[in-house]
Coordinates of C-alpha atoms in Angstrom, one line a residue:
M832 CA 22.1 -26.4 7.3
N833 CA 21.9 -29.4 9.7
T834 CA 22.7 -33.1 9.3
L835 CA 19.8 -34.0 11.4
K836 CA 16.8 -35.3 9.1
A837 CA 13.2 -34.4 9.9
E838 CA 10.3 -36.8 9.3
S839 CA 8.8 -36.3 5.9
L840 CA 5.7 -34.1 5.9
M841 CA 4.1 -36.4 3.4
S842 CA 4.4 -39.8 5.5
K843 CA 1.5 -39.0 7.8
G844 CA -1.5 -36.7 7.9
S845 CA -4.3 -35.9 5.6
F846 CA -4.5 -35.0 1.9
W847 CA -4.0 -31.4 3.0
F848 CA -2.1 -31.3 5.9
P849 CA 0.9 -33.2 7.7
E850 CA 0.3 -34.9 10.9
L851 CA -1.0 -32.7 13.5
L852 CA 1.1 -32.7 16.9
F853 CA -0.3 -29.7 18.7
S854 CA -3.8 -29.8 20.2
S855 CA -4.5 -26.1 19.6
G856 CA -4.0 -26.8 15.9
V857 CA -7.2 -28.8 15.8
Q858 CA -9.1 -25.4 15.5
T859 CA -6.8 -24.2 12.7
D860 CA -7.7 -27.4 10.6
R861 CA -11.3 -27.3 11.4
L862 CA -11.6 -23.6 10.3
F863 CA -9.7 -24.4 7.1
Y864 CA -12.2 -27.3 6.2
F865 CA -15.0 -25.0 7.0
I866 CA -14.0 -22.2 4.7
F867 CA -12.9 -24.9 1.9
I868 CA -16.4 -26.6 2.1
C869 CA -18.2 -23.1 2.0
S870 CA -16.1 -22.2 -0.9
C871 CA -16.8 -25.3 -2.8
L872 CA -20.6 -25.2 -2.2
M873 CA -20.5 -21.5 -3.5
F874 CA -18.8 -22.4 -6.3
V875 CA -21.1 -25.1 -7.3
G876 CA -23.9 -23.0 -6.7
I877 CA -22.8 -20.2 -8.9
I878 CA -21.8 -22.7 -11.6
F879 CA -25.4 -24.1 -11.5
V880 CA -26.9 -20.7 -11.6
V881 CA -24.9 -19.7 -14.7
F882 CA -25.8 -22.9 -16.4
Y883 CA -29.5 -22.5 -15.5
F884 CA -29.6 -18.8 -16.8
L885 CA -27.8 -20.0 -20.0
K886 CA -30.5 -22.5 -20.7
K887 CA -33.6 -20.6 -19.6
Y888 CA -32.7 -17.5 -21.5
K889 CA -31.2 -19.0 -24.4
K890 CA -32.0 -17.1 -27.8
T891 CA -34.0 -19.3 -29.9
Q892 CA -35.1 -16.9 -32.8
S893 CA -33.3 -14.2 -34.5
N894 CA -36.1 -11.7 -33.9
Q895 CA -36.8 -12.8 -30.3
V896 CA -37.2 -10.0 -27.8
A897 CA -35.6 -10.0 -24.3
E898 CA -38.0 -10.7 -21.5
L899 CA -38.8 -7.9 -19.1
Q900 CA -35.7 -7.4 -16.7
L901 CA -36.1 -6.2 -13.2
T902 CA -34.0 -3.5 -12.0
H903 CA -34.5 -3.9 -8.3
H904 CA -35.3 -7.1 -6.1
H905 CA -35.0 -6.1 -2.3
L906 CA -35.3 -9.5 -1.2
L907 CA -32.5 -10.8 -3.4
E908 CA -30.2 -7.9 -2.7
L909 CA -30.7 -8.3 1.1
S910 CA -30.0 -12.0 0.9
W911 CA -26.8 -11.5 -1.1
T912 CA -25.7 -8.9 1.4
I913 CA -26.7 -10.2 4.8
I914 CA -26.0 -14.0 4.5
P915 CA -22.2 -13.1 3.4
L916 CA -21.8 -10.7 6.3
I917 CA -23.2 -13.3 8.8
L918 CA -20.6 -15.8 7.3
V919 CA -17.7 -13.6 7.3
L920 CA -18.4 -12.5 10.9
F921 CA -18.7 -16.0 12.0
V922 CA -15.3 -17.0 10.3
F923 CA -13.6 -13.9 12.1
G924 CA -15.1 -14.8 15.5
W925 CA -13.9 -18.5 15.0
G926 CA -10.4 -17.4 13.7
F927 CA -10.0 -14.7 16.4
K928 CA -10.6 -17.1 19.1
G929 CA -8.0 -19.4 17.8
F930 CA -5.6 -16.5 17.4
L931 CA -5.9 -15.7 20.9
T932 CA -5.4 -19.3 22.0
L933 CA -2.1 -19.2 20.0
S934 CA -1.1 -15.9 21.4
V935 CA -1.2 -16.5 25.0
A936 CA 1.2 -19.3 26.3
P937 CA 0.7 -21.2 29.4
S938 CA 2.4 -19.7 32.4
D939 CA 4.5 -22.8 32.8
A940 CA 5.8 -22.7 29.4
M941 CA 9.5 -22.9 28.7
E942 CA 10.9 -19.7 27.2
I943 CA 13.5 -20.1 24.3
H944 CA 15.0 -17.0 22.7
V945 CA 15.2 -17.4 18.9
V946 CA 17.6 -15.1 16.6
A947 CA 16.9 -15.2 13.0
K948 CA 19.7 -14.0 10.6
K949 CA 20.8 -14.7 7.0
W950 CA 20.4 -17.7 6.8
L951 CA 20.0 -19.5 9.9
W952 CA 18.2 -19.9 13.2
Q953 CA 19.9 -19.5 16.5
F954 CA 18.4 -20.8 19.8
E955 CA 19.3 -19.8 23.3
Y956 CA 17.8 -22.0 26.2
P957 CA 17.1 -21.1 29.7
N958 CA 20.4 -22.7 31.0
G959 CA 22.4 -20.8 28.5
N960 CA 22.8 -23.4 25.9
K961 CA 22.9 -22.3 22.3
T962 CA 22.2 -24.4 19.2
I963 CA 22.0 -23.4 15.5
G964 CA 19.6 -24.9 13.1
E965 CA 18.4 -27.3 15.8
L966 CA 15.6 -26.6 18.3
V967 CA 15.6 -29.1 21.1
V968 CA 12.6 -29.5 23.4
P969 CA 11.0 -31.9 25.8
V970 CA 7.8 -33.6 24.9
H971 CA 4.3 -32.6 26.6
K972 CA 5.9 -29.3 27.6
P973 CA 4.7 -25.9 26.5
I974 CA 7.4 -24.1 24.6
K975 CA 7.3 -20.3 24.3
L976 CA 9.4 -18.7 21.5
I977 CA 10.7 -15.2 21.9
M978 CA 11.9 -14.2 18.5
T979 CA 13.7 -11.3 16.8
S980 CA 15.8 -10.8 13.4
E981 CA 19.3 -9.3 13.2
D982 CA 18.8 -8.2 9.7
V983 CA 15.6 -8.6 7.5
I984 CA 12.1 -10.0 8.0
H985 CA 11.9 -13.9 8.4
S986 CA 9.2 -16.1 9.4
F987 CA 9.2 -19.1 11.6
Y988 CA 7.0 -21.9 10.5
L989 CA 6.2 -25.5 12.0
P990 CA 3.8 -27.2 9.5
N991 CA 3.3 -30.2 12.1
F992 CA 2.1 -27.7 14.7
R993 CA 0.2 -25.2 12.6
V994 CA 2.2 -22.3 14.2
K995 CA 3.7 -19.4 12.0
R996 CA 4.9 -16.0 13.0
D997 CA 7.0 -13.3 11.3
V998 CA 10.4 -12.6 12.9
V999 CA 11.1 -8.9 12.8
P1000 CA 14.2 -6.7 13.2
N1001 CA 14.3 -4.7 16.3
R1002 CA 11.3 -6.1 18.0
Y1003 CA 10.1 -9.3 19.4
T1004 CA 7.4 -11.6 18.4
R1005 CA 6.1 -14.8 20.1
L1006 CA 4.4 -18.0 19.6
W1007 CA 4.0 -21.2 21.6
F1008 CA 3.5 -24.8 20.9
E1009 CA 3.6 -28.3 22.7
S1010 CA 4.3 -31.6 21.1
K1011 CA 2.4 -34.7 21.7
R1012 CA 5.1 -37.2 20.7
V1013 CA 8.9 -37.4 20.1
G1014 CA 10.4 -37.0 16.8
N1015 CA 12.3 -34.8 14.5
F1016 CA 10.1 -32.1 12.6
Q1017 CA 10.9 -29.6 9.9
I1018 CA 11.1 -25.9 10.6
F1019 CA 10.9 -23.5 7.6
C1020 CA 11.4 -19.7 6.9
T1021 CA 8.3 -18.6 4.9
E1022 CA 9.3 -15.1 4.2
F1023 CA 11.7 -14.5 1.2
C1024 CA 14.8 -13.2 2.8
G1025 CA 17.7 -13.3 0.1
D1026 CA 19.6 -15.8 -2.1
G1027 CA 19.9 -18.5 1.0
H1028 CA 16.2 -18.3 1.8
S1029 CA 15.4 -21.8 0.5
D1030 CA 18.3 -23.3 2.7
M1031 CA 17.1 -21.5 6.0
L1032 CA 15.8 -24.7 7.4
G1033 CA 15.9 -26.2 10.8
V1034 CA 14.8 -29.1 12.8
L1035 CA 12.6 -29.3 15.9
R1036 CA 13.8 -32.2 17.8
V1037 CA 11.5 -33.5 20.5
L1038 CA 12.8 -35.8 23.3
D1039 CA 11.3 -37.8 26.2
D1040 CA 12.4 -36.1 29.6
K1041 CA 15.3 -38.5 30.1
A1042 CA 16.8 -38.0 26.8
Y1043 CA 16.3 -34.2 27.2
V1044 CA 18.3 -34.0 30.4
A1045 CA 21.0 -36.1 28.7
W1046 CA 21.1 -33.7 25.8
E1047 CA 21.4 -30.7 28.1
K1048 CA 24.5 -32.0 29.7
E1049 CA 26.3 -32.9 26.4
V1050 CA 25.0 -30.1 23.8
N1051 CA 27.9 -27.8 24.1
S1052 CA 30.4 -30.5 25.1
G1053 CA 33.4 -31.4 23.1
A1054 CA 36.3 -31.0 25.4
D1055 CA 37.2 -34.8 24.6
M1056 CA 36.8 -34.3 20.9
P1057 CA 39.8 -33.7 18.7
L1058 CA 40.0 -30.1 17.2
D1059 CA 39.6 -31.1 13.6
Q1060 CA 36.6 -33.3 14.6
L1061 CA 35.0 -30.7 16.5
G1062 CA 35.6 -28.2 13.7
E1063 CA 33.7 -30.6 11.4
K1064 CA 30.8 -30.9 14.0
V1065 CA 30.6 -27.0 14.2
Y1066 CA 30.5 -26.8 10.3
T1067 CA 27.7 -28.9 10.2
T1068 CA 25.6 -28.0 13.3
K1069 CA 26.3 -24.3 13.5
G1070 CA 25.2 -23.2 10.2
C1071 CA 28.4 -22.9 8.2
I1072 CA 27.4 -25.6 5.8
T1073 CA 24.8 -23.2 4.4
C1074 CA 27.2 -20.7 3.0
H1075 CA 30.6 -22.4 2.8
S1076 CA 31.2 -25.6 0.6
I1077 CA 34.1 -27.9 1.3
D1078 CA 34.1 -29.4 -2.1
G1079 CA 35.2 -26.1 -4.0
S1080 CA 31.9 -25.3 -5.4
V1081 CA 30.8 -21.5 -5.1
K1082 CA 28.0 -20.6 -2.6
T1083 CA 27.1 -17.5 -0.6
G1084 CA 30.5 -17.5 0.7
P1085 CA 34.1 -18.4 -0.3
T1086 CA 34.7 -22.4 -0.3
W1087 CA 36.7 -23.8 2.6
K1088 CA 38.5 -26.1 0.2
G1089 CA 42.1 -25.0 -0.2
L1090 CA 41.2 -21.8 1.9
F1091 CA 44.0 -22.0 4.4
G1092 CA 47.2 -20.4 3.2
S1093 CA 45.6 -18.9 0.1
V1094 CA 45.5 -15.1 -0.8
H1095 CA 42.2 -13.3 -1.0
K1096 CA 41.4 -10.0 -2.8
L1097 CA 39.0 -8.0 -0.9
T1098 CA 36.3 -5.5 -1.8
N1099 CA 38.5 -2.5 -1.0
G1100 CA 41.2 -3.6 -3.4
Q1101 CA 43.7 -5.0 -0.9
S1102 CA 44.7 -8.5 -0.6
V1103 CA 45.1 -10.8 2.5
S1104 CA 46.7 -14.0 3.3
V1105 CA 44.3 -16.7 4.8
E1106 CA 45.9 -17.5 8.0
E1107 CA 44.6 -18.0 11.8
N1108 CA 44.1 -14.4 12.8
Y1109 CA 42.2 -13.6 9.4
I1110 CA 39.9 -16.7 10.0
R1111 CA 39.3 -15.7 13.5
E1112 CA 38.4 -12.4 12.5
S1113 CA 36.1 -13.6 9.8
I1114 CA 34.2 -15.4 12.4
T1115 CA 33.9 -12.7 14.9
A1116 CA 33.9 -9.5 12.8
P1117 CA 33.0 -10.7 9.2
Q1118 CA 32.3 -7.4 7.8
A1119 CA 35.9 -6.2 8.6
K1120 CA 37.3 -7.9 5.6
V1121 CA 34.8 -9.0 2.8
V1122 CA 36.2 -11.0 0.0
A1123 CA 35.7 -9.5 -3.6
G1124 CA 33.0 -11.0 -5.3
F1125 CA 30.7 -11.8 -2.2
Q1126 CA 28.2 -9.8 -0.5
P1127 CA 28.7 -8.7 3.3
V1128 CA 25.8 -11.0 4.6
M1129 CA 27.7 -13.3 7.2
P1130 CA 26.5 -12.7 10.7
T1131 CA 29.0 -12.7 13.6
Y1132 CA 29.6 -15.7 15.6
S1133 CA 31.0 -13.8 18.5
G1134 CA 29.2 -15.2 21.5
V1135 CA 27.7 -18.0 19.4
L1136 CA 31.0 -20.1 19.3
N1137 CA 33.3 -20.4 22.3
D1138 CA 37.2 -20.1 21.8
R1139 CA 37.7 -23.8 21.4
E1140 CA 35.1 -24.1 18.9
I1141 CA 36.7 -21.0 16.8
V1142 CA 40.2 -23.0 17.1
A1143 CA 38.6 -26.1 15.9
V1144 CA 37.1 -24.4 13.0
I1145 CA 40.6 -23.1 12.0
E1146 CA 42.1 -26.6 12.3
Y1147 CA 39.3 -28.2 10.2
I1148 CA 39.8 -25.5 7.4
K1149 CA 43.6 -26.5 7.5
K1150 CA 42.7 -30.1 6.8
L1151 CA 40.5 -29.1 3.6
K1152 CA 43.4 -29.0 1.2

């Protein structure tokens, strides 16, 4: 979805997890290791008991009679009931404490609104800037995400920060995090949401304060950029690349190669010539005319792209002969 590359999750960190960049995630890792070690110990213990009984009660004679079996052993029954209960309650308390920590953001957190849709992430910042597929935040600053979905259930996941939360239609879910260093980190959708689920990726871009201020000023600029170049930038940064190819290959949506001036057959049986008005309508009201052979899954970009960006996309498509 985005040309910006995230750091490899395998380059740093432990055998089990990528590098941890959020202090509150320490409790998540510790709880995991506690449960993992307890599970290993119980597994080894059970295997030991199984082999012990296999040896102790091995039948050695064809006419051997089984030893007397006990039908009740109160101490044993209380042990295998009370000990697991205490362990489960301990894990629940530990996990609930971590859940509360991750659920309540600091009062000075920066609020960013997130909209999930097939198959992209849209971010809106306090100053009104919008990005798609790229979440840009300052380092050492608590970030609170207020998230909703326009279609199906998605799930926002930052492996380096140990935070994940479902993104649900018609309601808001929240999570927060804070990065300890600058860098580019991977964003995943971890709820299967259709054909483009595996391509619903994003990049968390963490900048120092000076770089973040500079980014705020230039993020929605493009006034001095030629229209076709701006259109190419929109294609790679606003999610178009997810569903539309520029080399003629078939993806979720029609390819842009040779698109302008062609004739498309629609699902209602009519045909339409691909020209400026059709492309603009497909961007702002994509369900109005759906090309035959494709599903009506494209979200509207009305309010996401400004008028110059829409014109730029049209000019870029004209160049893709």
